[in-house]
């Protein structure tokens, strides 16, 4: 295209991903709500670019981070829009692994991050996590967007939610 109207398109295939160290998954979720791309309005070449990029992973992408072990994911995303107003559509599915969430290590039972807002990058998280503390199995469900994250707890043997929170906070 031209500097006034062009398309940046193509495919990205991910085989392995290494993320920089973060204190916990809560920090990663908070970081995902910030804009990923900032572009000066005065850059004439970037102003006219439209994005159409497919981002896919190998069948089972290996992700390495200070927060996760044996994390196996699959990614099927499409980056669209402009550098000033990008949007991301598709999903990231977590098939297995362990993560650290608010200082506690959990096994991932099921995980999916959906990107369905065509106007901006807005992840919608749905994770089922499990941990064992002092012989008590605690299941944590995390759902929603980073701006409005919902947490729900249950345990075996059954405890009240305040007891579960205390158990998770102090072990």
JSON list of C-alpha atoms in Angstrom, two decimals:
[
{"chain": "A", "resi": 1, "resn": "UNK", "atom": "CA", "xyz": [0.00, 0.00, 0.00]},
{"chain": "A", "resi": 2, "resn": "UNK", "atom": "CA", "xyz": [0.89, 3.65, 0.31]},
{"chain": "A", "resi": 3, "resn": "UNK", "atom": "CA", "xyz": [1.80, 5.71, 3.39]},
{"chain": "A", "resi": 4, "resn": "UNK", "atom": "CA", "xyz": [-1.84, 6.90, 3.48]},
{"chain": "A", "resi": 5, "resn": "UNK", "atom": "CA", "xyz": [-3.43, 3.46, 3.17]},
{"chain": "A", "resi": 6, "resn": "UNK", "atom": "CA", "xyz": [-1.61, 0.14, 3.59]},
{"chain": "A", "resi": 7, "resn": "UNK", "atom": "CA", "xyz": [-2.13, -3.29, 5.12]},
{"chain": "A", "resi": 8, "resn": "UNK", "atom": "CA", "xyz": [0.29, -5.18, 7.33]},
{"chain": "A", "resi": 9, "resn": "UNK", "atom": "CA", "xyz": [-0.79, -8.80, 7.11]},
{"chain": "A", "resi": 10, "resn": "UNK", "atom": "CA", "xyz": [0.66, -12.22, 7.67]},
{"chain": "A", "resi": 11, "resn": "UNK", "atom": "CA", "xyz": [0.91, -15.14, 10.06]},
{"chain": "A", "resi": 12, "resn": "UNK", "atom": "CA", "xyz": [2.86, -15.62, 13.25]},
{"chain": "A", "resi": 13, "resn": "UNK", "atom": "CA", "xyz": [3.43, -19.19, 14.44]},
{"chain": "A", "resi": 14, "resn": "UNK", "atom": "CA", "xyz": [4.48, -19.53, 18.07]},
{"chain": "A", "resi": 15, "resn": "UNK", "atom": "CA", "xyz": [6.50, -22.56, 19.13]},
{"chain": "A", "resi": 16, "resn": "UNK", "atom": "CA", "xyz": [7.79, -21.42, 22.52]},
{"chain": "A", "resi": 17, "resn": "UNK", "atom": "CA", "xyz": [7.18, -18.35, 24.68]},
{"chain": "A", "resi": 18, "resn": "UNK", "atom": "CA", "xyz": [9.25, -16.92, 27.51]},
{"chain": "A", "resi": 19, "resn": "UNK", "atom": "CA", "xyz": [7.70, -14.18, 29.63]},
{"chain": "A", "resi": 20, "resn": "UNK", "atom": "CA", "xyz": [9.69, -11.79, 31.83]},
{"chain": "A", "resi": 21, "resn": "UNK", "atom": "CA", "xyz": [9.57, -12.39, 35.61]},
{"chain": "A", "resi": 22, "resn": "UNK", "atom": "CA", "xyz": [6.48, -11.03, 37.38]},
{"chain": "A", "resi": 23, "resn": "UNK", "atom": "CA", "xyz": [5.58, -11.26, 41.07]},
{"chain": "A", "resi": 24, "resn": "UNK", "atom": "CA", "xyz": [2.41, -13.32, 40.35]},
{"chain": "A", "resi": 25, "resn": "UNK", "atom": "CA", "xyz": [-0.41, -13.95, 37.87]},
{"chain": "A", "resi": 26, "resn": "UNK", "atom": "CA", "xyz": [-2.35, -11.01, 39.33]},
{"chain": "A", "resi": 27, "resn": "UNK", "atom": "CA", "xyz": [0.38, -8.69, 38.00]},
{"chain": "A", "resi": 28, "resn": "UNK", "atom": "CA", "xyz": [0.18, -10.33, 34.58]},
{"chain": "A", "resi": 29, "resn": "UNK", "atom": "CA", "xyz": [-3.61, -9.88, 34.49]},
{"chain": "A", "resi": 30, "resn": "UNK", "atom": "CA", "xyz": [-3.26, -6.22, 35.51]},
{"chain": "A", "resi": 31, "resn": "UNK", "atom": "CA", "xyz": [-0.58, -5.66, 32.84]},
{"chain": "A", "resi": 32, "resn": "UNK", "atom": "CA", "xyz": [-2.84, -7.15, 30.15]},
{"chain": "A", "resi": 33, "resn": "UNK", "atom": "CA", "xyz": [-5.41, -4.39, 30.67]},
{"chain": "A", "resi": 34, "resn": "UNK", "atom": "CA", "xyz": [-2.94, -1.68, 29.58]},
{"chain": "A", "resi": 35, "resn": "UNK", "atom": "CA", "xyz": [-2.62, -0.84, 25.87]},
{"chain": "A", "resi": 36, "resn": "UNK", "atom": "CA", "xyz": [-0.05, -3.09, 24.21]},
{"chain": "A", "resi": 37, "resn": "UNK", "atom": "CA", "xyz": [0.84, -0.68, 21.41]},
{"chain": "A", "resi": 38, "resn": "UNK", "atom": "CA", "xyz": [1.30, 3.07, 21.62]},
{"chain": "A", "resi": 39, "resn": "UNK", "atom": "CA", "xyz": [1.91, 4.98, 18.44]},
{"chain": "A", "resi": 40, "resn": "UNK", "atom": "CA", "xyz": [2.52, 8.66, 18.01]},
{"chain": "A", "resi": 41, "resn": "UNK", "atom": "CA", "xyz": [-0.20, 10.30, 15.94]},
{"chain": "A", "resi": 42, "resn": "UNK", "atom": "CA", "xyz": [2.46, 12.30, 14.08]},
{"chain": "A", "resi": 43, "resn": "UNK", "atom": "CA", "xyz": [4.08, 9.22, 12.47]},
{"chain": "A", "resi": 44, "resn": "UNK", "atom": "CA", "xyz": [2.71, 9.43, 8.92]},
{"chain": "A", "resi": 45, "resn": "UNK", "atom": "CA", "xyz": [3.73, 5.89, 7.97]},
{"chain": "A", "resi": 46, "resn": "UNK", "atom": "CA", "xyz": [2.03, 4.18, 10.89]},
{"chain": "A", "resi": 47, "resn": "UNK", "atom": "CA", "xyz": [-1.09, 6.35, 10.67]},
{"chain": "A", "resi": 48, "resn": "UNK", "atom": "CA", "xyz": [-2.30, 4.71, 7.44]},
{"chain": "A", "resi": 49, "resn": "UNK", "atom": "CA", "xyz": [-1.53, 1.07, 8.33]},
{"chain": "A", "resi": 50, "resn": "UNK", "atom": "CA", "xyz": [-4.29, -1.47, 8.87]},
{"chain": "A", "resi": 51, "resn": "UNK", "atom": "CA", "xyz": [-3.42, -4.70, 10.70]},
{"chain": "A", "resi": 52, "resn": "UNK", "atom": "CA", "xyz": [-4.53, -8.18, 9.69]},
{"chain": "A", "resi": 53, "resn": "UNK", "atom": "CA", "xyz": [-2.22, -10.66, 11.43]},
{"chain": "A", "resi": 54, "resn": "UNK", "atom": "CA", "xyz": [-3.00, -14.26, 12.33]},
{"chain": "A", "resi": 55, "resn": "UNK", "atom": "CA", "xyz": [-1.32, -15.53, 15.51]},
{"chain": "A", "resi": 56, "resn": "UNK", "atom": "CA", "xyz": [-1.35, -19.28, 16.05]},
{"chain": "A", "resi": 57, "resn": "UNK", "atom": "CA", "xyz": [0.58, -21.72, 18.15]},
{"chain": "A", "resi": 58, "resn": "UNK", "atom": "CA", "xyz": [1.93, -25.17, 17.63]},
{"chain": "A", "resi": 59, "resn": "UNK", "atom": "CA", "xyz": [-0.60, -27.78, 18.78]},
{"chain": "A", "resi": 60, "resn": "UNK", "atom": "CA", "xyz": [0.69, -27.48, 22.33]},
{"chain": "A", "resi": 61, "resn": "UNK", "atom": "CA", "xyz": [2.69, -24.31, 22.92]},
{"chain": "A", "resi": 62, "resn": "UNK", "atom": "CA", "xyz": [5.20, -24.45, 25.77]},
{"chain": "A", "resi": 63, "resn": "UNK", "atom": "CA", "xyz": [5.14, -21.27, 27.87]},
{"chain": "A", "resi": 64, "resn": "UNK", "atom": "CA", "xyz": [7.94, -20.55, 30.32]},
{"chain": "A", "resi": 65, "resn": "UNK", "atom": "CA", "xyz": [7.60, -17.95, 33.02]},
{"chain": "A", "resi": 66, "resn": "UNK", "atom": "CA", "xyz": [8.56, -17.41, 36.62]},
{"chain": "A", "resi": 67, "resn": "UNK", "atom": "CA", "xyz": [4.86, -17.96, 37.43]},
{"chain": "A", "resi": 68, "resn": "UNK", "atom": "CA", "xyz": [4.23, -21.20, 35.58]},
{"chain": "A", "resi": 69, "resn": "UNK", "atom": "CA", "xyz": [5.50, -24.77, 35.22]},
{"chain": "A", "resi": 70, "resn": "UNK", "atom": "CA", "xyz": [4.62, -27.23, 32.46]},
{"chain": "A", "resi": 71, "resn": "UNK", "atom": "CA", "xyz": [2.16, -24.72, 30.98]},
{"chain": "A", "resi": 72, "resn": "UNK", "atom": "CA", "xyz": [0.75, -26.11, 27.72]},
{"chain": "A", "resi": 73, "resn": "UNK", "atom": "CA", "xyz": [-1.43, -23.76, 25.69]},
{"chain": "A", "resi": 74, "resn": "UNK", "atom": "CA", "xyz": [-2.93, -23.36, 22.26]},
{"chain": "A", "resi": 75, "resn": "UNK", "atom": "CA", "xyz": [-3.43, -19.97, 20.64]},
{"chain": "A", "resi": 76, "resn": "UNK", "atom": "CA", "xyz": [-5.71, -18.91, 17.80]},
{"chain": "A", "resi": 77, "resn": "UNK", "atom": "CA", "xyz": [-5.82, -15.10, 17.55]},
{"chain": "A", "resi": 78, "resn": "UNK", "atom": "CA", "xyz": [-6.27, -12.42, 14.90]},
{"chain": "A", "resi": 79, "resn": "UNK", "atom": "CA", "xyz": [-4.78, -8.92, 15.36]},
{"chain": "A", "resi": 80, "resn": "UNK", "atom": "CA", "xyz": [-6.80, -6.31, 13.46]},
{"chain": "A", "resi": 81, "resn": "UNK", "atom": "CA", "xyz": [-7.40, -2.58, 13.46]},
{"chain": "A", "resi": 82, "resn": "UNK", "atom": "CA", "xyz": [-4.68, 0.04, 13.38]},
{"chain": "A", "resi": 83, "resn": "UNK", "atom": "CA", "xyz": [-1.54, 0.53, 15.50]},
{"chain": "A", "resi": 84, "resn": "UNK", "atom": "CA", "xyz": [-3.42, 3.31, 17.33]},
{"chain": "A", "resi": 85, "resn": "UNK", "atom": "CA", "xyz": [-6.57, 1.21, 17.88]},
{"chain": "A", "resi": 86, "resn": "UNK", "atom": "CA", "xyz": [-5.70, -2.48, 17.67]},
{"chain": "A", "resi": 87, "resn": "UNK", "atom": "CA", "xyz": [-8.17, -5.24, 18.38]},
{"chain": "A", "resi": 88, "resn": "UNK", "atom": "CA", "xyz": [-7.55, -8.88, 19.12]},
{"chain": "A", "resi": 89, "resn": "UNK", "atom": "CA", "xyz": [-10.06, -11.64, 18.37]},
{"chain": "A", "resi": 90, "resn": "UNK", "atom": "CA", "xyz": [-9.82, -15.33, 19.20]},
{"chain": "A", "resi": 91, "resn": "UNK", "atom": "CA", "xyz": [-8.75, -17.45, 22.14]},
{"chain": "A", "resi": 92, "resn": "UNK", "atom": "CA", "xyz": [-5.91, -18.78, 24.23]},
{"chain": "A", "resi": 93, "resn": "UNK", "atom": "CA", "xyz": [-6.64, -22.17, 25.80]},
{"chain": "A", "resi": 94, "resn": "UNK", "atom": "CA", "xyz": [-4.61, -23.61, 28.65]},
{"chain": "A", "resi": 95, "resn": "UNK", "atom": "CA", "xyz": [-4.51, -27.40, 28.55]},
{"chain": "A", "resi": 96, "resn": "UNK", "atom": "CA", "xyz": [-2.34, -28.15, 31.59]},
{"chain": "A", "resi": 97, "resn": "UNK", "atom": "CA", "xyz": [0.18, -26.68, 33.97]},
{"chain": "A", "resi": 98, "resn": "UNK", "atom": "CA", "xyz": [0.74, -25.03, 37.29]},
{"chain": "A", "resi": 99, "resn": "UNK", "atom": "CA", "xyz": [0.66, -21.30, 38.01]},
{"chain": "A", "resi": 100, "resn": "UNK", "atom": "CA", "xyz": [1.24, -18.99, 40.93]},
{"chain": "A", "resi": 101, "resn": "UNK", "atom": "CA", "xyz": [-1.76, -16.79, 41.69]},
{"chain": "A", "resi": 102, "resn": "UNK", "atom": "CA", "xyz": [-1.62, -14.27, 44.57]},
{"chain": "A", "resi": 103, "resn": "UNK", "atom": "CA", "xyz": [1.28, -16.16, 46.15]},
{"chain": "A", "resi": 104, "resn": "UNK", "atom": "CA", "xyz": [-0.21, -19.68, 46.02]},
{"chain": "A", "resi": 105, "resn": "UNK", "atom": "CA", "xyz": [0.69, -22.40, 43.49]},
{"chain": "A", "resi": 106, "resn": "UNK", "atom": "CA", "xyz": [-2.30, -23.92, 41.67]},
{"chain": "A", "resi": 107, "resn": "UNK", "atom": "CA", "xyz": [-2.86, -26.73, 39.18]},
{"chain": "A", "resi": 108, "resn": "UNK", "atom": "CA", "xyz": [-4.87, -25.57, 36.17]},
{"chain": "A", "resi": 109, "resn": "UNK", "atom": "CA", "xyz": [-7.99, -27.71, 35.68]},
{"chain": "A", "resi": 110, "resn": "UNK", "atom": "CA", "xyz": [-9.22, -25.64, 32.75]},
{"chain": "A", "resi": 111, "resn": "UNK", "atom": "CA", "xyz": [-8.33, -22.26, 31.34]},
{"chain": "A", "resi": 112, "resn": "UNK", "atom": "CA", "xyz": [-9.40, -20.04, 28.50]},
{"chain": "A", "resi": 113, "resn": "UNK", "atom": "CA", "xyz": [-8.85, -16.39, 27.62]},
{"chain": "A", "resi": 114, "resn": "UNK", "atom": "CA", "xyz": [-11.28, -15.12, 25.00]},
{"chain": "A", "resi": 115, "resn": "UNK", "atom": "CA", "xyz": [-10.83, -11.95, 22.99]},
{"chain": "A", "resi": 116, "resn": "UNK", "atom": "CA", "xyz": [-14.20, -11.06, 21.48]},
{"chain": "A", "resi": 117, "resn": "UNK", "atom": "CA", "xyz": [-14.34, -7.25, 21.51]},
{"chain": "A", "resi": 118, "resn": "UNK", "atom": "CA", "xyz": [-13.73, -6.05, 17.92]},
{"chain": "A", "resi": 119, "resn": "UNK", "atom": "CA", "xyz": [-13.05, -2.50, 19.11]},
{"chain": "A", "resi": 120, "resn": "UNK", "atom": "CA", "xyz": [-10.16, -3.05, 21.54]},
{"chain": "A", "resi": 121, "resn": "UNK", "atom": "CA", "xyz": [-7.91, -5.63, 23.16]},
{"chain": "A", "resi": 122, "resn": "UNK", "atom": "CA", "xyz": [-9.98, -6.90, 26.09]},
{"chain": "A", "resi": 123, "resn": "UNK", "atom": "CA", "xyz": [-9.28, -10.36, 27.49]},
{"chain": "A", "resi": 124, "resn": "UNK", "atom": "CA", "xyz": [-12.13, -12.28, 29.09]},
{"chain": "A", "resi": 125, "resn": "UNK", "atom": "CA", "xyz": [-10.61, -14.80, 31.50]},
{"chain": "A", "resi": 126, "resn": "UNK", "atom": "CA", "xyz": [-12.12, -18.12, 32.59]},
{"chain": "A", "resi": 127, "resn": "UNK", "atom": "CA", "xyz": [-9.82, -20.26, 34.78]},
{"chain": "A", "resi": 128, "resn": "UNK", "atom": "CA", "xyz": [-10.50, -23.17, 37.12]},
{"chain": "A", "resi": 129, "resn": "UNK", "atom": "CA", "xyz": [-7.61, -23.70, 39.53]},
{"chain": "A", "resi": 130, "resn": "UNK", "atom": "CA", "xyz": [-6.97, -26.19, 42.33]},
{"chain": "A", "resi": 131, "resn": "UNK", "atom": "CA", "xyz": [-4.54, -26.29, 45.23]},
{"chain": "A", "resi": 132, "resn": "UNK", "atom": "CA", "xyz": [-4.06, -28.33, 48.39]},
{"chain": "A", "resi": 133, "resn": "UNK", "atom": "CA", "xyz": [-3.27, -26.59, 51.68]},
{"chain": "A", "resi": 134, "resn": "UNK", "atom": "CA", "xyz": [-3.05, -28.48, 54.99]},
{"chain": "A", "resi": 135, "resn": "UNK", "atom": "CA", "xyz": [-4.91, -31.43, 53.46]},
{"chain": "A", "resi": 136, "resn": "UNK", "atom": "CA", "xyz": [-7.77, -29.23, 52.22]},
{"chain": "A", "resi": 137, "resn": "UNK", "atom": "CA", "xyz": [-8.46, -29.06, 48.49]},
{"chain": "A", "resi": 138, "resn": "UNK", "atom": "CA", "xyz": [-9.35, -25.53, 47.41]},
{"chain": "A", "resi": 139, "resn": "UNK", "atom": "CA", "xyz": [-10.88, -24.78, 44.01]},
{"chain": "A", "resi": 140, "resn": "UNK", "atom": "CA", "xyz": [-10.66, -21.22, 42.72]},
{"chain": "A", "resi": 141, "resn": "UNK", "atom": "CA", "xyz": [-12.60, -19.95, 39.72]},
{"chain": "A", "resi": 142, "resn": "UNK", "atom": "CA", "xyz": [-11.35, -16.75, 38.11]},
{"chain": "A", "resi": 143, "resn": "UNK", "atom": "CA", "xyz": [-13.60, -15.13, 35.51]},
{"chain": "A", "resi": 144, "resn": "UNK", "atom": "CA", "xyz": [-14.20, -11.80, 33.84]},
{"chain": "A", "resi": 145, "resn": "UNK", "atom": "CA", "xyz": [-12.11, -9.01, 32.41]},
{"chain": "A", "resi": 146, "resn": "UNK", "atom": "CA", "xyz": [-9.02, -7.61, 34.16]},
{"chain": "A", "resi": 147, "resn": "UNK", "atom": "CA", "xyz": [-11.07, -4.53, 35.10]},
{"chain": "A", "resi": 148, "resn": "UNK", "atom": "CA", "xyz": [-13.83, -6.65, 36.66]},
{"chain": "A", "resi": 149, "resn": "UNK", "atom": "CA", "xyz": [-12.32, -9.93, 37.81]},
{"chain": "A", "resi": 150, "resn": "UNK", "atom": "CA", "xyz": [-14.60, -12.30, 39.74]},
{"chain": "A", "resi": 151, "resn": "UNK", "atom": "CA", "xyz": [-13.15, -14.87, 42.15]},
{"chain": "A", "resi": 152, "resn": "UNK", "atom": "CA", "xyz": [-15.15, -17.71, 43.66]},
{"chain": "A", "resi": 153, "resn": "UNK", "atom": "CA", "xyz": [-13.90, -20.35, 46.10]},
{"chain": "A", "resi": 154, "resn": "UNK", "atom": "CA", "xyz": [-14.97, -23.77, 47.27]},
{"chain": "A", "resi": 155, "resn": "UNK", "atom": "CA", "xyz": [-13.21, -26.42, 49.30]},
{"chain": "A", "resi": 156, "resn": "UNK", "atom": "CA", "xyz": [-13.26, -30.08, 50.22]},
{"chain": "A", "resi": 157, "resn": "UNK", "atom": "CA", "xyz": [-14.04, -30.49, 53.09]},
{"chain": "A", "resi": 158, "resn": "UNK", "atom": "CA", "xyz": [-16.46, -27.54, 52.83]},
{"chain": "A", "resi": 159, "resn": "UNK", "atom": "CA", "xyz": [-15.39, -24.33, 54.57]},
{"chain": "A", "resi": 160, "resn": "UNK", "atom": "CA", "xyz": [-16.97, -20.88, 54.70]},
{"chain": "A", "resi": 161, "resn": "UNK", "atom": "CA", "xyz": [-15.55, -18.40, 52.18]},
{"chain": "A", "resi": 162, "resn": "UNK", "atom": "CA", "xyz": [-13.83, -16.37, 54.92]},
{"chain": "A", "resi": 163, "resn": "UNK", "atom": "CA", "xyz": [-12.05, -19.50, 56.13]},
{"chain": "A", "resi": 164, "resn": "UNK", "atom": "CA", "xyz": [-10.97, -20.36, 52.59]},
{"chain": "A", "resi": 165, "resn": "UNK", "atom": "CA", "xyz": [-9.57, -16.84, 52.06]},
{"chain": "A", "resi": 166, "resn": "UNK", "atom": "CA", "xyz": [-7.68, -17.05, 55.37]},
{"chain": "A", "resi": 167, "resn": "UNK", "atom": "CA", "xyz": [-6.33, -20.48, 54.45]},
{"chain": "A", "resi": 168, "resn": "UNK", "atom": "CA", "xyz": [-5.10, -19.17, 51.10]},
{"chain": "A", "resi": 169, "resn": "UNK", "atom": "CA", "xyz": [-3.65, -15.99, 52.63]},
{"chain": "A", "resi": 170, "resn": "UNK", "atom": "CA", "xyz": [-1.66, -17.57, 55.45]},
{"chain": "A", "resi": 171, "resn": "UNK", "atom": "CA", "xyz": [-1.52, -21.27, 54.53]}
]
